[in-house]
XYZ file of C-alpha atoms in Angstrom:
641
model
C 122.674 107.454 101.789
C 123.008 108.139 97.972
C 120.056 106.913 95.896
C 120.493 104.090 94.014
C 120.669 103.840 90.253
C 117.765 102.355 88.273
C 117.425 98.696 87.618
C 120.190 98.044 89.993
C 119.552 95.328 92.744
C 119.507 96.699 96.142
C 120.263 94.703 99.440
C 120.738 91.340 97.545
C 123.112 88.528 98.876
C 123.741 84.850 98.467
C 120.758 82.932 99.974
C 122.423 80.911 102.715
C 119.428 80.036 104.755
C 115.707 79.114 104.396
C 113.595 81.628 106.194
C 110.080 80.785 107.764
C 107.861 81.893 104.643
C 105.473 84.443 104.735
C 102.911 81.799 103.920
C 103.831 79.985 106.666
C 103.546 82.749 108.993
C 100.215 84.131 107.838
C 98.447 80.787 107.964
C 98.422 81.084 111.753
C 95.944 83.899 111.557
C 92.153 83.212 111.469
C 91.588 84.696 108.050
C 90.233 81.970 105.660
C 92.241 83.586 102.703
C 95.267 82.120 104.482
C 93.906 78.523 103.963
C 94.707 79.054 100.481
C 98.695 80.026 100.051
C 100.209 80.863 96.632
C 96.978 80.678 94.894
C 98.967 81.857 91.803
C 102.634 81.824 90.931
C 103.159 85.043 89.146
C 106.438 85.936 90.420
C 108.114 88.284 87.716
C 111.040 90.744 88.212
C 110.729 93.267 85.301
C 114.211 93.685 83.753
C 112.386 95.361 80.650
C 109.127 97.456 80.856
C 107.024 95.127 79.245
C 105.829 91.293 79.839
C 104.500 89.856 83.099
C 103.161 86.203 84.419
C 99.878 87.881 85.595
C 99.478 90.457 88.227
C 98.291 91.122 91.893
C 95.214 93.299 91.289
C 92.057 93.861 92.657
C 89.176 95.863 93.505
C 88.809 97.234 89.847
C 92.233 98.934 89.783
C 93.889 99.657 86.350
C 97.428 98.622 87.729
C 98.926 95.440 89.195
C 102.003 94.203 91.097
C 104.197 90.960 91.114
C 106.208 89.522 93.778
C 109.840 89.606 92.761
C 111.484 86.317 91.396
C 114.029 84.596 93.744
C 116.640 84.591 91.496
C 116.202 88.341 90.526
C 115.194 89.742 94.055
C 114.028 93.214 94.546
C 113.222 94.249 98.172
C 109.742 95.775 97.262
C 106.849 94.394 95.209
C 107.551 94.909 91.239
C 105.296 97.537 89.821
C 102.943 99.121 89.293
C 101.988 97.932 86.022
C 99.674 99.830 83.815
C 96.972 97.478 82.367
C 95.316 99.951 79.987
C 94.794 98.251 76.513
C 96.552 101.062 74.530
C 99.579 101.564 76.738
C 100.604 98.614 79.035
C 104.082 98.846 80.786
C 105.808 98.898 83.982
C 105.880 102.290 85.393
C 108.586 101.338 87.728
C 110.812 98.159 88.490
C 109.687 98.762 92.009
C 107.975 101.969 92.981
C 108.792 101.442 96.862
C 111.856 99.119 97.826
C 112.743 99.218 101.738
C 116.297 99.220 102.905
C 117.258 99.008 106.633
C 119.935 101.383 107.486
C 122.306 98.769 109.112
C 121.459 95.086 108.649
C 123.854 93.502 106.199
C 122.953 91.395 103.558
C 119.590 89.430 102.958
C 120.063 85.902 104.067
C 116.696 84.676 102.787
C 113.616 85.848 101.228
C 109.957 84.636 100.583
C 106.991 85.684 99.095
C 103.133 84.565 99.034
C 99.996 85.169 97.220
C 96.902 84.794 99.115
C 93.559 85.770 97.805
C 93.553 89.510 98.052
C 96.875 89.844 99.636
C 100.432 89.932 98.712
C 103.248 89.089 101.143
C 107.086 89.523 100.870
C 109.598 89.016 103.541
C 113.354 89.309 103.744
C 115.531 87.803 106.649
C 118.572 89.378 107.907
C 120.808 88.172 110.644
C 119.524 90.418 113.313
C 115.752 90.186 112.129
C 113.161 90.305 109.313
C 111.337 92.830 107.291
C 107.946 91.864 106.122
C 105.615 93.764 103.815
C 101.885 93.176 102.871
C 100.211 94.901 100.153
C 96.287 95.112 100.055
C 93.857 97.124 97.544
C 91.595 99.173 99.343
C 89.596 100.259 96.284
C 90.222 100.809 92.441
C 92.611 103.931 93.145
C 94.185 103.318 96.600
C 96.341 100.614 98.170
C 97.976 100.133 101.472
C 101.763 99.061 102.054
C 102.332 97.534 105.441
C 105.773 97.208 106.390
C 106.812 95.401 109.843
C 110.424 95.182 110.816
C 112.079 93.404 113.813
C 115.508 94.969 113.078
C 115.337 97.837 115.419
C 116.923 100.251 112.868
C 115.544 102.959 110.776
C 114.271 102.171 107.372
C 114.829 103.869 103.999
C 112.769 103.788 101.043
C 113.293 104.386 97.481
C 111.922 103.752 93.940
C 113.945 101.507 91.353
C 113.604 101.289 87.628
C 111.260 104.195 86.857
C 109.948 104.039 83.326
C 111.139 106.299 80.778
C 108.764 109.377 80.742
C 108.130 109.376 84.474
C 108.560 112.659 86.183
C 108.881 112.652 90.066
C 107.703 115.732 92.056
C 107.003 116.193 96.108
C 103.701 117.371 97.224
C 103.718 117.580 101.031
C 104.819 114.182 102.253
C 103.953 112.548 99.079
C 105.565 111.431 95.896
C 103.996 112.127 92.595
C 105.248 109.709 89.793
C 103.710 110.929 86.748
C 103.900 109.409 83.353
C 104.043 111.500 80.307
C 100.651 109.859 79.383
C 99.279 111.442 82.549
C 98.937 108.376 84.552
C 100.190 109.381 88.035
C 101.347 106.916 90.967
C 101.230 108.433 94.445
C 103.208 107.338 97.333
C 102.249 109.032 100.668
C 104.362 108.812 103.835
C 103.275 109.543 107.447
C 104.262 112.934 108.280
C 107.092 112.002 110.674
C 109.079 110.296 107.846
C 111.721 112.435 105.930
C 111.041 112.662 102.341
C 113.171 114.283 99.440
C 112.769 114.004 95.697
C 115.806 114.724 93.604
C 117.795 113.249 90.510
C 114.719 111.515 89.174
C 113.919 109.516 92.521
C 112.997 109.917 96.031
C 114.245 108.997 99.459
C 112.260 108.476 102.686
C 113.537 107.401 106.072
C 111.889 106.454 109.072
C 112.500 107.580 112.554
C 111.785 104.212 113.840
C 111.712 100.613 112.468
C 108.611 98.561 113.599
C 105.402 98.796 111.852
C 104.430 101.634 109.303
C 101.993 102.090 106.774
C 102.469 103.750 103.333
C 99.386 104.706 101.500
C 99.467 104.402 97.443
C 97.248 105.840 94.952
C 96.840 105.555 91.129
C 95.002 108.071 88.914
C 94.598 108.584 85.219
C 95.786 112.219 85.336
C 97.881 114.310 87.491
C 94.891 116.703 88.112
C 92.964 113.743 89.360
C 95.869 112.761 91.581
C 96.100 116.297 92.972
C 92.425 116.103 93.752
C 92.452 112.644 95.108
C 95.620 112.625 97.218
C 93.613 113.948 100.386
C 91.499 110.667 100.294
C 94.841 108.584 99.947
C 96.222 110.388 102.847
C 93.057 109.483 105.029
C 94.160 105.846 104.837
C 97.215 106.854 106.976
C 94.907 108.155 109.628
C 93.094 104.870 110.241
C 94.837 102.053 108.176
C 93.223 99.376 110.602
C 89.761 100.118 109.406
C 90.866 100.168 105.494
C 92.443 96.782 106.001
C 89.428 95.496 107.947
C 87.376 96.682 104.985
C 89.624 94.616 102.726
C 89.292 91.686 105.066
C 85.595 91.775 105.331
C 85.404 92.031 101.558
C 87.570 88.976 100.765
C 86.168 86.972 103.697
C 82.599 87.726 102.031
C 83.946 86.457 98.616
C 85.304 83.143 100.332
C 81.821 82.556 102.107
C 79.819 82.874 99.106
C 82.065 80.850 96.913
C 83.024 77.995 99.376
C 81.181 74.938 100.178
C 81.764 73.048 103.409
C 81.395 69.433 101.892
C 84.170 69.568 99.324
C 87.604 68.194 99.203
C 90.246 70.797 100.068
C 91.772 70.550 96.434
C 88.427 71.304 94.968
C 87.802 74.243 97.437
C 91.395 75.472 96.312
C 89.925 75.428 92.562
C 86.785 77.438 93.357
C 88.998 80.032 95.158
C 91.534 80.344 92.308
C 88.445 80.786 89.895
C 86.997 83.438 92.030
C 90.326 85.225 92.665
C 90.568 85.206 88.737
C 87.474 87.046 88.151
C 88.235 89.380 90.926
C 91.572 90.106 89.374
C 89.917 90.866 86.023
C 87.644 93.420 87.483
C 88.210 96.894 86.093
C 86.644 100.014 87.391
C 84.679 102.384 85.093
C 87.129 104.340 83.073
C 86.771 106.255 79.652
C 84.124 104.780 77.364
C 83.610 102.061 80.125
C 80.748 103.463 81.822
C 80.342 101.029 84.355
C 82.674 98.325 86.237
C 83.079 95.323 84.507
C 85.283 91.911 84.231
C 87.620 91.602 81.310
C 88.647 88.280 79.809
C 92.299 88.438 81.096
C 94.362 91.266 82.512
C 97.430 89.353 81.155
C 96.751 89.817 77.569
C 96.496 93.204 75.941
C 93.754 92.356 73.206
C 91.343 91.330 76.030
C 91.239 94.573 77.885
C 87.703 95.466 77.311
C 84.336 94.029 77.690
C 82.638 91.429 75.185
C 78.994 90.473 75.419
C 78.689 86.921 75.855
C 81.900 86.778 77.878
C 80.180 89.236 80.489
C 77.271 87.047 80.556
C 79.228 84.269 81.505
C 81.228 86.162 83.884
C 78.296 87.718 85.709
C 76.896 84.293 86.048
C 80.140 83.157 87.923
C 80.326 86.432 89.846
C 76.541 86.739 90.775
C 76.961 84.770 94.298
C 80.280 86.524 95.594
C 80.003 90.188 93.856
C 76.500 90.671 92.627
C 77.035 94.497 92.447
C 79.877 94.059 90.004
C 77.716 91.516 88.070
C 74.910 94.210 87.613
C 77.303 96.659 86.522
C 78.975 94.475 84.062
C 75.751 93.955 82.542
C 74.786 97.756 82.581
C 78.191 98.489 80.928
C 77.287 96.461 77.896
C 73.806 97.925 77.662
C 75.124 101.530 77.772
C 75.854 100.876 74.181
C 72.469 98.994 73.251
C 71.579 100.094 69.665
C 68.277 101.887 69.001
C 66.917 98.657 67.467
C 67.917 96.715 70.596
C 70.994 95.151 69.409
C 73.905 94.614 71.988
C 77.179 95.168 70.150
C 80.014 92.476 70.468
C 82.662 94.335 72.550
C 83.479 97.858 74.099
C 86.614 99.508 75.101
C 87.858 102.677 77.195
C 88.062 104.275 73.870
C 84.628 104.046 72.177
C 86.396 104.377 68.604
C 87.736 100.799 69.206
C 84.187 99.324 69.917
C 82.994 96.591 67.524
C 79.510 96.942 66.423
C 79.653 94.847 63.362
C 78.015 91.772 65.316
C 76.413 90.886 68.651
C 77.216 87.890 70.455
C 75.041 84.719 71.565
C 72.207 85.771 73.746
C 72.775 84.479 77.426
C 72.214 87.711 79.260
C 68.837 86.766 80.840
C 70.654 83.797 82.276
C 73.065 86.118 83.877
C 70.215 88.472 85.128
C 68.475 85.392 86.608
C 71.735 84.282 88.283
C 71.873 87.672 89.917
C 68.126 87.699 90.815
C 68.528 84.336 92.271
C 71.365 85.433 94.527
C 69.989 88.792 95.379
C 66.190 88.714 94.897
C 66.518 92.466 93.427
C 63.419 93.177 91.896
C 64.624 96.747 90.975
C 67.476 95.403 88.966
C 64.958 93.121 87.165
C 62.765 96.324 86.457
C 65.779 98.366 85.169
C 66.737 95.559 82.730
C 63.384 94.100 81.480
C 62.741 96.630 78.823
C 66.229 96.316 77.480
C 66.183 92.649 77.610
C 63.156 92.303 75.601
C 64.133 94.723 73.093
C 67.340 92.562 72.550
C 65.417 89.457 72.414
C 63.173 90.954 69.801
C 66.192 92.379 67.592
C 67.257 88.555 67.113
C 63.692 87.764 65.188
C 63.815 91.056 63.263
C 67.358 91.145 62.109
C 68.460 87.581 62.361
C 65.714 85.371 61.021
C 66.105 85.570 57.126
C 62.943 83.624 55.942
C 60.947 84.392 58.980
C 60.326 80.837 60.111
C 61.198 81.512 63.643
C 64.569 80.091 63.596
C 67.374 82.542 63.556
C 70.910 82.606 62.157
C 74.144 84.242 63.233
C 74.849 87.121 60.945
C 76.616 90.612 61.001
C 75.746 94.233 60.196
C 78.447 94.506 57.419
C 77.485 91.517 55.466
C 81.065 89.568 56.370
C 81.208 86.107 57.227
C 84.211 87.130 59.382
C 81.790 89.236 61.789
C 78.973 86.838 61.711
C 81.387 83.972 62.793
C 82.409 86.429 65.738
C 78.712 86.886 66.496
C 78.512 83.060 66.997
C 81.483 83.145 69.490
C 82.987 80.217 67.742
C 85.025 82.211 65.303
C 86.630 79.151 63.188
C 84.364 76.352 63.864
C 84.111 73.514 61.414
C 80.490 73.923 61.008
C 81.026 77.369 59.412
C 83.448 76.172 56.675
C 80.802 76.028 53.727
C 78.638 79.024 55.170
C 77.547 82.046 52.869
C 76.101 85.427 53.583
C 72.477 86.585 52.792
C 71.186 89.982 52.758
C 67.835 90.226 54.989
C 65.366 92.074 53.166
C 64.174 95.444 54.378
C 67.379 96.127 56.169
C 70.608 97.900 55.017
C 72.522 96.593 58.192
C 71.224 92.813 58.743
C 72.891 89.830 57.239
C 72.672 86.326 58.007
C 74.459 83.223 57.401
C 72.639 80.687 55.227
C 72.520 78.240 57.998
C 70.161 78.333 61.251
C 72.392 77.572 64.244
C 71.168 74.959 66.792
C 72.851 76.710 69.668
C 71.447 80.145 69.061
C 68.039 78.883 68.818
C 68.499 76.970 72.199
C 69.709 80.246 73.909
C 66.766 82.148 72.427
C 64.327 79.523 73.753
C 65.970 79.942 77.244
C 65.937 83.582 77.139
C 62.321 83.652 76.221
C 61.525 81.558 79.339
C 63.335 83.691 81.455
C 61.781 86.810 80.164
C 58.657 85.297 80.907
C 59.512 84.523 84.299
C 60.851 88.265 84.769
C 57.464 89.538 83.224
C 55.473 87.671 85.858
C 57.505 88.588 88.726
C 57.096 92.301 87.555
C 53.733 92.305 86.447
C 54.915 93.193 83.029
C 53.869 92.438 79.461
C 55.813 89.721 77.366
C 55.124 90.455 73.803
C 58.083 88.994 72.055
C 58.191 85.913 69.451
C 58.341 82.501 71.178
C 59.347 79.519 69.182
C 60.993 77.615 71.763
C 58.483 74.531 71.218
C 59.703 73.753 67.935
C 63.576 73.697 68.530
C 64.126 70.339 69.964
C 62.456 68.553 66.800
C 63.534 70.843 64.373
C 67.391 70.636 64.972
C 67.486 66.886 66.063
C 68.558 64.508 63.189
C 66.947 61.234 63.764
C 69.227 59.410 61.563
C 72.567 60.489 63.222
C 70.889 60.828 66.626
C 72.434 64.107 67.332
C 71.602 67.966 67.057
C 72.906 70.095 64.058
C 72.598 73.403 62.343
C 70.295 73.496 59.238
C 71.014 74.905 55.870
C 68.392 77.389 54.783
C 68.637 76.282 51.071
C 67.202 72.569 51.486
C 66.867 72.187 55.507
C 69.616 69.812 55.300
C 71.518 69.054 58.455
C 74.549 70.778 58.235
C 78.210 69.749 59.511
C 79.512 67.063 61.909
C 78.965 66.370 65.565
C 80.030 69.190 67.600
C 79.677 71.007 70.860
C 76.826 73.359 69.671
C 74.699 70.252 70.553
C 75.515 70.365 74.332
C 73.366 73.696 74.622
C 70.064 71.616 73.987
C 70.933 69.403 77.077
C 71.926 72.546 79.208
C 68.978 74.642 78.229
C 66.623 71.498 78.951
C 65.221 71.713 75.635
C 66.034 68.222 74.396
C 63.534 65.495 75.190
C 64.482 62.623 77.457
C 64.396 60.250 74.520
C 66.764 62.328 72.297
C 69.205 62.455 75.089
C 69.058 58.771 75.481
C 69.844 58.583 71.825
C 72.733 60.750 71.939
C 74.432 59.121 75.065
C 76.343 56.389 72.945
C 78.072 59.352 70.896
C 78.614 61.560 74.065
C 80.198 58.466 76.049
C 82.076 57.424 73.009
C 85.788 57.827 73.995
C 86.801 58.249 70.394
C 84.700 61.185 69.998
C 83.567 63.163 73.097
C 84.314 61.244 76.232
C 88.116 62.129 76.016
C 90.603 62.564 78.527
C 89.208 66.080 79.304
C 85.658 65.566 78.452
C 83.804 67.236 75.606
C 85.841 69.003 73.148
C 84.680 71.432 70.653
C 84.098 68.742 67.873
C 84.426 65.032 68.178
C 88.133 64.024 68.232
C 87.612 61.544 65.253
C 86.666 64.179 62.881
C 89.259 64.544 60.096
C 89.386 68.374 60.794
C 90.036 67.984 64.421
C 93.018 70.157 65.544
C 94.127 69.811 69.242
C 95.444 73.624 69.051
C 92.542 74.522 66.536
C 90.839 77.184 68.724
C 87.193 76.065 67.979
C 88.197 73.137 65.932
C 89.253 70.687 68.805
C 90.519 72.039 72.039
C 88.464 72.214 75.439
C 86.663 75.156 76.069
C 85.352 75.020 79.587
C 81.999 76.787 78.791
C 81.111 74.043 76.445
C 82.465 71.235 78.754
C 80.071 72.903 81.563
C 77.052 72.910 79.216
C 77.594 69.176 78.446
C 78.137 68.220 82.207
C 75.345 70.397 83.528
C 73.159 69.133 80.779
C 73.783 65.463 81.458
C 72.867 66.398 85.201
C 69.619 67.874 83.975
C 68.664 64.567 82.562
C 69.254 62.278 85.616
C 72.772 61.419 84.851
C 74.195 62.725 88.019
C 77.008 60.193 88.768
C 78.292 60.596 85.021
C 78.377 64.200 85.622
C 80.240 64.250 88.605
C 82.825 61.498 87.021
C 83.334 64.100 84.146
C 83.636 66.966 86.589
C 86.439 65.015 88.501
C 88.156 64.443 85.186
C 88.285 68.350 84.814
C 89.333 69.139 88.337
C 91.776 66.309 88.427
C 93.431 66.507 85.132
C 93.783 70.118 84.001
C 97.387 71.125 83.982
C 98.411 73.322 86.949
C 94.680 73.590 88.148
C 95.472 72.605 91.669
C 98.791 74.345 91.889
C 99.885 77.909 91.315
C 99.411 77.884 87.353
C 96.829 80.407 85.962
C 93.390 79.412 84.384
C 93.703 79.362 80.851
C 91.445 80.049 77.921
C 91.308 76.636 76.543
C 93.127 73.259 77.000
C 94.181 70.309 75.296
C 91.560 67.574 75.131
C 94.012 64.716 75.074
C 96.661 65.947 77.835
C 94.828 68.923 79.738
C 97.668 71.274 78.748
C 96.943 74.856 79.008
C 96.457 76.855 75.689
C 95.814 80.531 74.642
C 95.493 83.358 77.255
C 96.131 82.879 80.958
C 93.999 84.119 83.820
C 90.959 83.650 81.635
C 87.690 84.833 83.369
C 85.680 82.659 81.058
C 87.089 79.442 82.161
C 87.149 80.587 85.735
C 83.436 81.284 85.822
C 82.306 77.818 84.535
C 84.774 76.043 86.798
C 82.970 77.820 89.661
C 79.496 76.551 88.403
C 81.193 73.163 88.135
C 82.218 73.141 91.649
C 78.669 74.708 92.835
C 76.907 71.851 90.963
C 79.053 68.847 91.793
C 77.147 66.385 94.156
C 80.016 63.675 94.359
C 82.117 63.116 97.390
């Protein structure tokens, strides 16, 4: 057989019938993941070497795949796609395509994306070829090919990227990019294999069930050293696939409740799968595994501080080891003065130490502890957490009154706004920067922030809890008793930031006030006073509830990032906060608004960074871990039926 030219459709034909879908066939199994077919619609056939709609990726791998589009079919999974921040591209249109030696045209095709499993089926006159793809770990995958055609099968790659060199090593193909990234395709010993003319051809002697082991390495030397481990997957593929099933069944068991509507279960599974898909293994400057904000967007291929704390809170129940390592990854770069920097990347030269991020890490550690009871992890983290807590009062309390401000190490308002996490929030429109006396690297906004001090009060409470569990000393500042009264405006009956110059309340009603309910710092009387504003449909009780600023604010912008849209962390803080004060039925009602109205949430659409508060339309980055994590928490806390 002549090896086909690149980007040429192989085995296509007019679809004249509808085959029994891969989803329908798999649903007959007893695996719980098969209750959730097509959890995401990520079909994409790369006709260029860039772009995708999200990837099937798992176990921390730095590559992903997509099922082909029905209108642009390839008889194999598309990819791999390299996820690294600095070089994101398809290494192949399809590194492994399957061709029967005598079967005619494909009559119909189908694909399905289950949690942790990608399926593809092509039906011919005389039978069917069915492919399954599973990640075994961060470096290895198993491709299972089942054929009922009765003829030998041939395999080749299609559409290799420019800069790829293919070589043969034993019965393995090494496809090495000039960046060094190497994709390995290993066949059983009874499969004929040749590499020539920039591609490979493999042919089976029989056409029933077979396995192909796939590997991905950052350099060719790593591939040479690791190929033997990839080959062991072919010795006992059943055991490796059983491990994959066990891992995902464990994820599902830890995530799902037995008393929820099926469509809400689907939301929880989508959310958990989003977090699992954004897991990246330790690489380069990322010294521990972690969860990135979104594998689908190049500028989000790194770890951010408060993003990480949120992700870890969501992942604590189903993958606590990943949550622990994500926290360790951020603290690998803790500064000598205790600061935890904003974000870190595989290339440490890209790290941002101009600012920190809102302090929610003790909350995440507590979630992990509650899920695992792991005192050793508490003991490992406690001194680091304590040092970080002290840093805020040393470097971000301009006048020493125990109320902190967001700031930066370089004196810029840009970095200080980043430190708040709410980059362009309306409340910062009139802020100025002040140098903190005695420190050349410490600057504060001239405004004390209610959310920051609420977070610090909660962190203080949790640090005391950890100290008691461990028998350790707590010797950090504790100003939590002053926060509620200090930031509550009795005239407007809401919580606001305060200006340093005259202690006046700053800005207009916004989402920063929700944190006072979530952290349980507000008094019941204050919450009662807030309820008319919170339930006002012209302000916060909107189609999707609890926007980042009241919608009747003249500066409100439905697509304005932190100046209007729904961010699900803030919506979660408000709903969970209402639950804290006995408004459970109202909290459930708002949860249903979120679950029932966000665009595509119950279907195959990805979970997005933020949403339009009036329509539920998806905004900004897709496959977003932050939103997914808070959807899991909303699901866990929901009490309605």
